[in-house]
């Protein structure tokens, strides 16, 4: 008994005809060679979680101390005529003030780390971002803690406690508001395209300069009512105790970190 092979014409099969007539799949088309590139992770998970923690801290303060949050912006934008009364209410909520001060230190440190890290990458290649962030946070914290105790000591020595306390209040008020406004810009600077990063950083520079000018004008207006001083002398104080320490920290970090 011999085996007989019957050839099958696949083109005539209903299955083949159904596949060929399918409008959604090109089964009989010419194969296309596709090259698949391995995804390179950006290694920004740590920055993402850091920003998420900062936004969470801001949300907790906003949810737990809604009245404090409202009064903070009312005093900053001078939206109420009862400035002194609102300021006293802010001083009566030390926990919210402490949390926002911590938010400022962490946010300002991250902002400084972004700037310094970009400068160091363009100059000397890769650098440990988290080490730079730790140094930046420590520098900002040391700067403002030292400024706080120095102003307290000057106020006690010169018997001007009320004046120095008001100046300290204005300084830390501006810091809190600056941190709140910087957070969204840092989010864009961390994950957006290079064009948007440039725009976000430019806006942040304008914002920082604007807040410092506002702090100068507000502080001088109050101090001039309490202690007669010229704008030039007050400007010298700002250069010595506000601008010079920041520039010194910046140069030290660039040189030794």
mmCIF file of N, CA and C in Angstrom, residues 142-254:
data_model
loop_
_atom_site.group_PDB
_atom_site.id
_atom_site.type_symbol
_atom_site.label_atom_id
_atom_site.label_comp_id
_atom_site.label_asym_id
_atom_site.label_seq_id
_atom_site.Cartn_x
_atom_site.Cartn_y
_atom_site.Cartn_z
ATOM 1 N N UNK A 142 21.986 76.326 58.561
ATOM 2 C CA UNK A 142 22.967 77.023 59.401
ATOM 3 C C UNK A 142 22.880 78.531 59.214
ATOM 4 N N UNK A 143 22.656 78.972 57.982
ATOM 5 C CA UNK A 143 22.573 80.408 57.703
ATOM 6 C C UNK A 143 21.418 81.052 58.453
ATOM 7 N N UNK A 144 20.236 80.454 58.383
ATOM 8 C CA UNK A 144 19.069 81.101 58.982
ATOM 9 C C UNK A 144 18.975 80.861 60.481
ATOM 10 N N UNK A 145 19.472 79.744 60.964
ATOM 11 C CA UNK A 145 19.536 79.565 62.421
ATOM 12 C C UNK A 145 20.527 80.548 63.021
ATOM 13 N N UNK A 146 21.688 80.700 62.379
ATOM 14 C CA UNK A 146 22.658 81.684 62.854
ATOM 15 C C UNK A 146 22.122 83.095 62.793
ATOM 16 N N UNK A 147 21.407 83.427 61.729
ATOM 17 C CA UNK A 147 20.825 84.765 61.604
ATOM 18 C C UNK A 147 19.782 85.005 62.695
ATOM 19 N N UNK A 148 18.986 83.978 62.997
ATOM 20 C CA UNK A 148 17.961 84.115 64.029
ATOM 21 C C UNK A 148 18.582 84.446 65.382
ATOM 22 N N UNK A 149 19.589 83.670 65.781
ATOM 23 C CA UNK A 149 20.207 83.904 67.093
ATOM 24 C C UNK A 149 21.001 85.209 67.111
ATOM 25 N N UNK A 150 21.618 85.573 66.000
ATOM 26 C CA UNK A 150 22.358 86.833 65.944
ATOM 27 C C UNK A 150 21.425 88.024 66.108
ATOM 28 N N UNK A 151 20.290 88.000 65.419
ATOM 29 C CA UNK A 151 19.333 89.101 65.546
ATOM 30 C C UNK A 151 18.717 89.142 66.936
ATOM 31 N N UNK A 152 18.462 87.976 67.514
ATOM 32 C CA UNK A 152 17.946 87.938 68.885
ATOM 33 C C UNK A 152 18.951 88.544 69.853
ATOM 34 N N UNK A 153 20.218 88.218 69.676
ATOM 35 C CA UNK A 153 21.247 88.749 70.555
ATOM 36 C C UNK A 153 21.406 90.259 70.368
ATOM 37 N N UNK A 154 21.355 90.732 69.122
ATOM 38 C CA UNK A 154 21.444 92.169 68.876
ATOM 39 C C UNK A 154 20.257 92.911 69.475
ATOM 40 N N UNK A 155 19.080 92.337 69.342
ATOM 41 C CA UNK A 155 17.900 92.973 69.929
ATOM 42 C C UNK A 155 17.977 93.052 71.436
ATOM 43 N N UNK A 156 18.487 91.988 72.061
ATOM 44 C CA UNK A 156 18.615 91.999 73.522
ATOM 45 C C UNK A 156 19.717 92.958 73.962
ATOM 46 N N UNK A 157 20.826 92.993 73.221
ATOM 47 C CA UNK A 157 21.942 93.870 73.590
ATOM 48 C C UNK A 157 21.578 95.340 73.430
ATOM 49 N N UNK A 158 20.921 95.681 72.337
ATOM 50 C CA UNK A 158 20.579 97.074 72.049
ATOM 51 C C UNK A 158 19.207 97.475 72.578
ATOM 52 N N UNK A 159 18.547 96.547 73.275
ATOM 53 C CA UNK A 159 17.214 96.801 73.825
ATOM 54 C C UNK A 159 16.231 97.193 72.719
ATOM 55 N N UNK A 160 16.269 96.411 71.680
ATOM 56 C CA UNK A 160 15.376 96.623 70.535
ATOM 57 C C UNK A 160 14.690 95.300 70.179
ATOM 58 N N UNK A 161 14.236 94.591 71.212
ATOM 59 C CA UNK A 161 13.673 93.264 70.979
ATOM 60 C C UNK A 161 12.474 93.300 70.037
ATOM 61 N N UNK A 162 11.605 94.276 70.205
ATOM 62 C CA UNK A 162 10.405 94.340 69.366
ATOM 63 C C UNK A 162 10.760 94.580 67.898
ATOM 64 N N UNK A 163 11.739 95.453 67.667
ATOM 65 C CA UNK A 163 12.151 95.742 66.294
ATOM 66 C C UNK A 163 12.786 94.523 65.631
ATOM 67 N N UNK A 164 13.698 93.878 66.332
ATOM 68 C CA UNK A 164 14.351 92.697 65.751
ATOM 69 C C UNK A 164 13.375 91.537 65.591
ATOM 70 N N UNK A 165 12.434 91.390 66.527
ATOM 71 C CA UNK A 165 11.433 90.327 66.394
ATOM 72 C C UNK A 165 10.566 90.548 65.156
ATOM 73 N N UNK A 166 10.215 91.799 64.905
ATOM 74 C CA UNK A 166 9.416 92.093 63.712
ATOM 75 C C UNK A 166 10.212 91.824 62.444
ATOM 76 N N UNK A 167 11.489 92.175 62.460
ATOM 77 C CA UNK A 167 12.325 91.918 61.289
ATOM 78 C C UNK A 167 12.475 90.413 61.057
ATOM 79 N N UNK A 168 12.670 89.653 62.134
ATOM 80 C CA UNK A 168 12.752 88.194 62.013
ATOM 81 C C UNK A 168 11.453 87.638 61.446
ATOM 82 N N UNK A 169 10.330 88.176 61.910
ATOM 83 C CA UNK A 169 9.031 87.721 61.411
ATOM 84 C C UNK A 169 8.910 87.970 59.907
ATOM 85 N N UNK A 170 9.332 89.147 59.453
ATOM 86 C CA UNK A 170 9.248 89.469 58.025
ATOM 87 C C UNK A 170 10.150 88.548 57.206
ATOM 88 N N UNK A 171 11.359 88.296 57.701
ATOM 89 C CA UNK A 171 12.300 87.431 56.983
ATOM 90 C C UNK A 171 11.732 86.030 56.807
ATOM 91 N N UNK A 172 11.245 85.443 57.883
ATOM 92 C CA UNK A 172 10.750 84.070 57.805
ATOM 93 C C UNK A 172 9.393 83.998 57.109
ATOM 94 N N UNK A 173 8.614 85.077 57.164
ATOM 95 C CA UNK A 173 7.370 85.122 56.393
ATOM 96 C C UNK A 173 7.668 85.043 54.897
ATOM 97 N N UNK A 174 8.620 85.842 54.443
ATOM 98 C CA UNK A 174 9.002 85.815 53.023
ATOM 99 C C UNK A 174 9.589 84.460 52.634
ATOM 100 N N UNK A 175 10.339 83.848 53.536
ATOM 101 C CA UNK A 175 10.899 82.522 53.246
ATOM 102 C C UNK A 175 9.802 81.486 53.030
ATOM 103 N N UNK A 176 8.792 81.516 53.874
ATOM 104 C CA UNK A 176 7.693 80.545 53.752
ATOM 105 C C UNK A 176 6.963 80.712 52.426
ATOM 106 N N UNK A 177 6.633 81.944 52.081
ATOM 107 C CA UNK A 177 5.915 82.190 50.827
ATOM 108 C C UNK A 177 6.786 81.819 49.628
ATOM 109 N N UNK A 178 8.070 82.124 49.710
ATOM 110 C CA UNK A 178 8.986 81.775 48.620
ATOM 111 C C UNK A 178 9.043 80.267 48.414
ATOM 112 N N UNK A 179 9.080 79.504 49.492
ATOM 113 C CA UNK A 179 9.117 78.042 49.373
ATOM 114 C C UNK A 179 7.859 77.507 48.704
ATOM 115 N N UNK A 180 6.705 78.075 49.051
ATOM 116 C CA UNK A 180 5.441 77.624 48.459
ATOM 117 C C UNK A 180 5.416 77.893 46.958
ATOM 118 N N UNK A 181 5.934 79.044 46.542
ATOM 119 C CA UNK A 181 5.940 79.387 45.121
ATOM 120 C C UNK A 181 7.021 78.638 44.341
ATOM 121 N N UNK A 182 8.103 78.263 45.012
ATOM 122 C CA UNK A 182 9.197 77.582 44.316
ATOM 123 C C UNK A 182 8.890 76.115 44.018
ATOM 124 N N UNK A 183 8.069 75.488 44.837
ATOM 125 C CA UNK A 183 7.829 74.050 44.677
ATOM 126 C C UNK A 183 7.334 73.670 43.276
ATOM 127 N N UNK A 184 6.295 74.320 42.727
ATOM 128 C CA UNK A 184 5.872 73.936 41.364
ATOM 129 C C UNK A 184 6.957 74.162 40.317
ATOM 130 N N UNK A 185 7.745 75.214 40.490
ATOM 131 C CA UNK A 185 8.820 75.483 39.535
ATOM 132 C C UNK A 185 9.902 74.410 39.609
ATOM 133 N N UNK A 186 10.181 73.911 40.814
ATOM 134 C CA UNK A 186 11.156 72.829 40.950
ATOM 135 C C UNK A 186 10.653 71.547 40.302
ATOM 136 N N UNK A 187 9.357 71.313 40.378
ATOM 137 C CA UNK A 187 8.783 70.134 39.726
ATOM 138 C C UNK A 187 8.985 70.200 38.215
ATOM 139 N N UNK A 188 8.759 71.371 37.642
ATOM 140 C CA UNK A 188 8.979 71.548 36.201
ATOM 141 C C UNK A 188 10.466 71.419 35.867
ATOM 142 N N UNK A 189 11.311 72.033 36.694
ATOM 143 C CA UNK A 189 12.755 71.995 36.439
ATOM 144 C C UNK A 189 13.320 70.581 36.522
ATOM 145 N N UNK A 190 12.684 69.712 37.288
ATOM 146 C CA UNK A 190 13.206 68.354 37.473
ATOM 147 C C UNK A 190 12.811 67.407 36.346
ATOM 148 N N UNK A 191 11.620 67.581 35.765
ATOM 149 C CA UNK A 191 11.108 66.552 34.857
ATOM 150 C C UNK A 191 10.687 67.061 33.480
ATOM 151 N N UNK A 192 10.710 68.354 33.249
ATOM 152 C CA UNK A 192 10.238 68.874 31.967
ATOM 153 C C UNK A 192 11.343 68.824 30.916
ATOM 154 N N UNK A 193 10.986 69.224 29.707
ATOM 155 C CA UNK A 193 11.953 69.295 28.608
ATOM 156 C C UNK A 193 12.922 70.444 28.851
ATOM 157 N N UNK A 194 14.076 70.436 28.177
ATOM 158 C CA UNK A 194 15.069 71.496 28.418
ATOM 159 C C UNK A 194 14.532 72.906 28.217
ATOM 160 N N UNK A 195 13.647 73.093 27.228
ATOM 161 C CA UNK A 195 13.085 74.422 27.012
ATOM 162 C C UNK A 195 12.248 74.891 28.182
ATOM 163 N N UNK A 196 11.396 74.004 28.702
ATOM 164 C CA UNK A 196 10.573 74.361 29.855
ATOM 165 C C UNK A 196 11.413 74.536 31.111
ATOM 166 N N UNK A 197 12.488 73.770 31.222
ATOM 167 C CA UNK A 197 13.383 73.925 32.375
ATOM 168 C C UNK A 197 13.992 75.320 32.385
ATOM 169 N N UNK A 198 14.423 75.792 31.232
ATOM 170 C CA UNK A 198 14.991 77.143 31.147
ATOM 171 C C UNK A 198 13.969 78.199 31.545
ATOM 172 N N UNK A 199 12.734 78.032 31.082
ATOM 173 C CA UNK A 199 11.678 78.991 31.435
ATOM 174 C C UNK A 199 11.401 78.957 32.931
ATOM 175 N N UNK A 200 11.295 77.745 33.501
ATOM 176 C CA UNK A 200 11.004 77.616 34.930
ATOM 177 C C UNK A 200 12.110 78.219 35.785
ATOM 178 N N UNK A 201 13.359 77.979 35.426
ATOM 179 C CA UNK A 201 14.464 78.527 36.209
ATOM 180 C C UNK A 201 14.537 80.042 36.080
ATOM 181 N N UNK A 202 14.228 80.571 34.895
ATOM 182 C CA UNK A 202 14.209 82.028 34.728
ATOM 183 C C UNK A 202 13.127 82.653 35.597
ATOM 184 N N UNK A 203 11.949 82.035 35.616
ATOM 185 C CA UNK A 203 10.870 82.536 36.477
ATOM 186 C C UNK A 203 11.283 82.460 37.941
ATOM 187 N N UNK A 204 11.981 81.399 38.316
ATOM 188 C CA UNK A 204 12.408 81.260 39.712
ATOM 189 C C UNK A 204 13.397 82.353 40.098
ATOM 190 N N UNK A 205 14.307 82.715 39.190
ATOM 191 C CA UNK A 205 15.249 83.797 39.486
ATOM 192 C C UNK A 205 14.509 85.113 39.717
ATOM 193 N N UNK A 206 13.545 85.390 38.849
ATOM 194 C CA UNK A 206 12.751 86.620 39.007
ATOM 195 C C UNK A 206 11.975 86.582 40.320
ATOM 196 N N UNK A 207 11.434 85.411 40.658
ATOM 197 C CA UNK A 207 10.670 85.268 41.893
ATOM 198 C C UNK A 207 11.541 85.499 43.116
ATOM 199 N N UNK A 208 12.721 84.909 43.142
ATOM 200 C CA UNK A 208 13.625 85.071 44.286
ATOM 201 C C UNK A 208 14.034 86.533 44.439
ATOM 202 N N UNK A 209 14.398 87.169 43.334
ATOM 203 C CA UNK A 209 14.787 88.583 43.403
ATOM 204 C C UNK A 209 13.614 89.441 43.861
ATOM 205 N N UNK A 210 12.413 89.148 43.355
ATOM 206 C CA UNK A 210 11.236 89.909 43.756
ATOM 207 C C UNK A 210 10.921 89.772 45.234
ATOM 208 N N UNK A 211 11.023 88.554 45.767
ATOM 209 C CA UNK A 211 10.749 88.345 47.194
ATOM 210 C C UNK A 211 11.796 89.047 48.050
ATOM 211 N N UNK A 212 13.054 89.021 47.634
ATOM 212 C CA UNK A 212 14.094 89.714 48.397
ATOM 213 C C UNK A 212 13.887 91.227 48.365
ATOM 214 N N UNK A 213 13.477 91.771 47.231
ATOM 215 C CA UNK A 213 13.185 93.203 47.162
ATOM 216 C C UNK A 213 11.986 93.555 48.038
ATOM 217 N N UNK A 214 10.976 92.698 48.012
ATOM 218 C CA UNK A 214 9.808 92.921 48.870
ATOM 219 C C UNK A 214 10.209 92.893 50.341
ATOM 220 N N UNK A 215 11.072 91.961 50.680
ATOM 221 C CA UNK A 215 11.541 91.870 52.071
ATOM 222 C C UNK A 215 12.331 93.109 52.465
ATOM 223 N N UNK A 216 13.140 93.605 51.562
ATOM 224 C CA UNK A 216 13.920 94.816 51.835
ATOM 225 C C UNK A 216 13.001 96.012 52.053
ATOM 226 N N UNK A 217 12.015 96.179 51.171
ATOM 227 C CA UNK A 217 11.107 97.328 51.282
ATOM 228 C C UNK A 217 10.267 97.237 52.549
ATOM 229 N N UNK A 218 9.714 96.057 52.834
ATOM 230 C CA UNK A 218 8.880 95.891 54.028
ATOM 231 C C UNK A 218 9.694 96.086 55.299
ATOM 232 N N UNK A 219 10.890 95.517 55.335
ATOM 233 C CA UNK A 219 11.723 95.638 56.536
ATOM 234 C C UNK A 219 12.151 97.080 56.758
ATOM 235 N N UNK A 220 12.560 97.752 55.697
ATOM 236 C CA UNK A 220 13.013 99.134 55.853
ATOM 237 C C UNK A 220 11.864 100.044 56.279
ATOM 238 N N UNK A 221 10.676 99.816 55.721
ATOM 239 C CA UNK A 221 9.539 100.645 56.098
ATOM 240 C C UNK A 221 9.211 100.544 57.571
ATOM 241 N N UNK A 222 9.304 99.342 58.123
ATOM 242 C CA UNK A 222 8.995 99.187 59.549
ATOM 243 C C UNK A 222 10.141 99.682 60.420
ATOM 244 N N UNK A 223 11.363 99.288 60.099
ATOM 245 C CA UNK A 223 12.509 99.662 60.936
ATOM 246 C C UNK A 223 12.718 101.169 60.930
ATOM 247 N N UNK A 224 12.448 101.811 59.811
ATOM 248 C CA UNK A 224 12.625 103.261 59.740
ATOM 249 C C UNK A 224 11.644 103.996 60.642
ATOM 250 N N UNK A 225 10.499 103.376 60.904
ATOM 251 C CA UNK A 225 9.549 103.989 61.846
ATOM 252 C C UNK A 225 10.007 103.823 63.286
ATOM 253 N N UNK A 226 10.699 102.734 63.560
ATOM 254 C CA UNK A 226 11.146 102.473 64.921
ATOM 255 C C UNK A 226 12.506 103.116 65.197
ATOM 256 N N UNK A 227 13.415 102.953 64.267
ATOM 257 C CA UNK A 227 14.771 103.477 64.432
ATOM 258 C C UNK A 227 15.117 104.265 63.180
ATOM 259 N N UNK A 228 15.424 105.518 63.346
ATOM 260 C CA UNK A 228 15.747 106.358 62.202
ATOM 261 C C UNK A 228 17.067 105.914 61.574
ATOM 262 N N UNK A 229 16.984 105.466 60.349
ATOM 263 C CA UNK A 229 18.185 105.020 59.652
ATOM 264 C C UNK A 229 18.048 105.340 58.176
ATOM 265 N N UNK A 230 19.148 105.524 57.522
ATOM 266 C CA UNK A 230 19.120 105.842 56.095
ATOM 267 C C UNK A 230 19.013 104.563 55.278
ATOM 268 N N UNK A 231 18.545 104.717 54.074
ATOM 269 C CA UNK A 231 18.446 103.558 53.193
ATOM 270 C C UNK A 231 19.822 102.983 52.863
ATOM 271 N N UNK A 232 20.802 103.857 52.800
ATOM 272 C CA UNK A 232 22.152 103.395 52.484
ATOM 273 C C UNK A 232 22.691 102.484 53.580
ATOM 274 N N UNK A 233 22.497 102.876 54.843
ATOM 275 C CA UNK A 233 22.975 102.041 55.954
ATOM 276 C C UNK A 233 22.216 100.713 56.008
ATOM 277 N N UNK A 234 20.929 100.773 55.739
ATOM 278 C CA UNK A 234 20.157 99.533 55.739
ATOM 279 C C UNK A 234 20.578 98.645 54.569
ATOM 280 N N UNK A 235 20.916 99.267 53.450
ATOM 281 C CA UNK A 235 21.409 98.504 52.302
ATOM 282 C C UNK A 235 22.745 97.841 52.623
ATOM 283 N N UNK A 236 23.608 98.542 53.344
ATOM 284 C CA UNK A 236 24.876 97.949 53.767
ATOM 285 C C UNK A 236 24.645 96.750 54.679
ATOM 286 N N UNK A 237 23.646 96.870 55.568
ATOM 287 C CA UNK A 237 23.319 95.733 56.437
ATOM 288 C C UNK A 237 22.886 94.536 55.595
ATOM 289 N N UNK A 238 22.031 94.773 54.602
ATOM 290 C CA UNK A 238 21.566 93.674 53.760
ATOM 291 C C UNK A 238 22.722 93.015 53.014
ATOM 292 N N UNK A 239 23.640 93.833 52.521
ATOM 293 C CA UNK A 239 24.794 93.269 51.806
ATOM 294 C C UNK A 239 25.667 92.429 52.731
ATOM 295 N N UNK A 240 25.809 92.888 53.987
ATOM 296 C CA UNK A 240 26.695 92.198 54.927
ATOM 297 C C UNK A 240 26.062 90.942 55.509
ATOM 298 N N UNK A 241 24.760 90.982 55.811
ATOM 299 C CA UNK A 241 24.126 89.876 56.535
ATOM 300 C C UNK A 241 23.167 89.051 55.685
ATOM 301 N N UNK A 242 22.817 89.524 54.499
ATOM 302 C CA UNK A 242 21.890 88.773 53.657
ATOM 303 C C UNK A 242 22.576 88.241 52.398
ATOM 304 N N UNK A 243 23.210 89.132 51.650
ATOM 305 C CA UNK A 243 23.776 88.748 50.353
ATOM 306 C C UNK A 243 25.129 88.060 50.509
ATOM 307 N N UNK A 244 26.016 88.641 51.333
ATOM 308 C CA UNK A 244 27.371 88.099 51.478
ATOM 309 C C UNK A 244 27.388 86.647 51.964
ATOM 310 N N UNK A 245 26.599 86.258 52.988
ATOM 311 C CA UNK A 245 26.615 84.842 53.395
ATOM 312 C C UNK A 245 26.165 83.897 52.287
ATOM 313 N N UNK A 246 25.166 84.301 51.501
ATOM 314 C CA UNK A 246 24.709 83.444 50.408
ATOM 315 C C UNK A 246 25.796 83.262 49.351
ATOM 316 N N UNK A 247 26.460 84.354 49.003
ATOM 317 C CA UNK A 247 27.542 84.258 48.019
ATOM 318 C C UNK A 247 28.711 83.434 48.553
ATOM 319 N N UNK A 248 28.988 83.578 49.846
ATOM 320 C CA UNK A 248 30.080 82.806 50.449
ATOM 321 C C UNK A 248 29.775 81.313 50.422
ATOM 322 N N UNK A 249 28.556 80.953 50.788
ATOM 323 C CA UNK A 249 28.162 79.543 50.763
ATOM 324 C C UNK A 249 28.230 78.996 49.340
ATOM 325 N N UNK A 250 27.783 79.795 48.393
ATOM 326 C CA UNK A 250 27.806 79.374 46.986
ATOM 327 C C UNK A 250 29.234 79.091 46.515
ATOM 328 N N UNK A 251 30.158 79.984 46.836
ATOM 329 C CA UNK A 251 31.544 79.795 46.418
ATOM 330 C C UNK A 251 32.194 78.605 47.123
ATOM 331 N N UNK A 252 31.881 78.422 48.400
ATOM 332 C CA UNK A 252 32.457 77.297 49.141
ATOM 333 C C UNK A 252 31.974 75.974 48.567
ATOM 334 N N UNK A 253 30.671 75.884 48.274
ATOM 335 C CA UNK A 253 30.145 74.645 47.713
ATOM 336 C C UNK A 253 30.745 74.357 46.339
ATOM 337 N N UNK A 254 30.905 75.390 45.531
ATOM 338 C CA UNK A 254 31.495 75.182 44.212
ATOM 339 C C UNK A 254 32.946 74.721 44.294
#
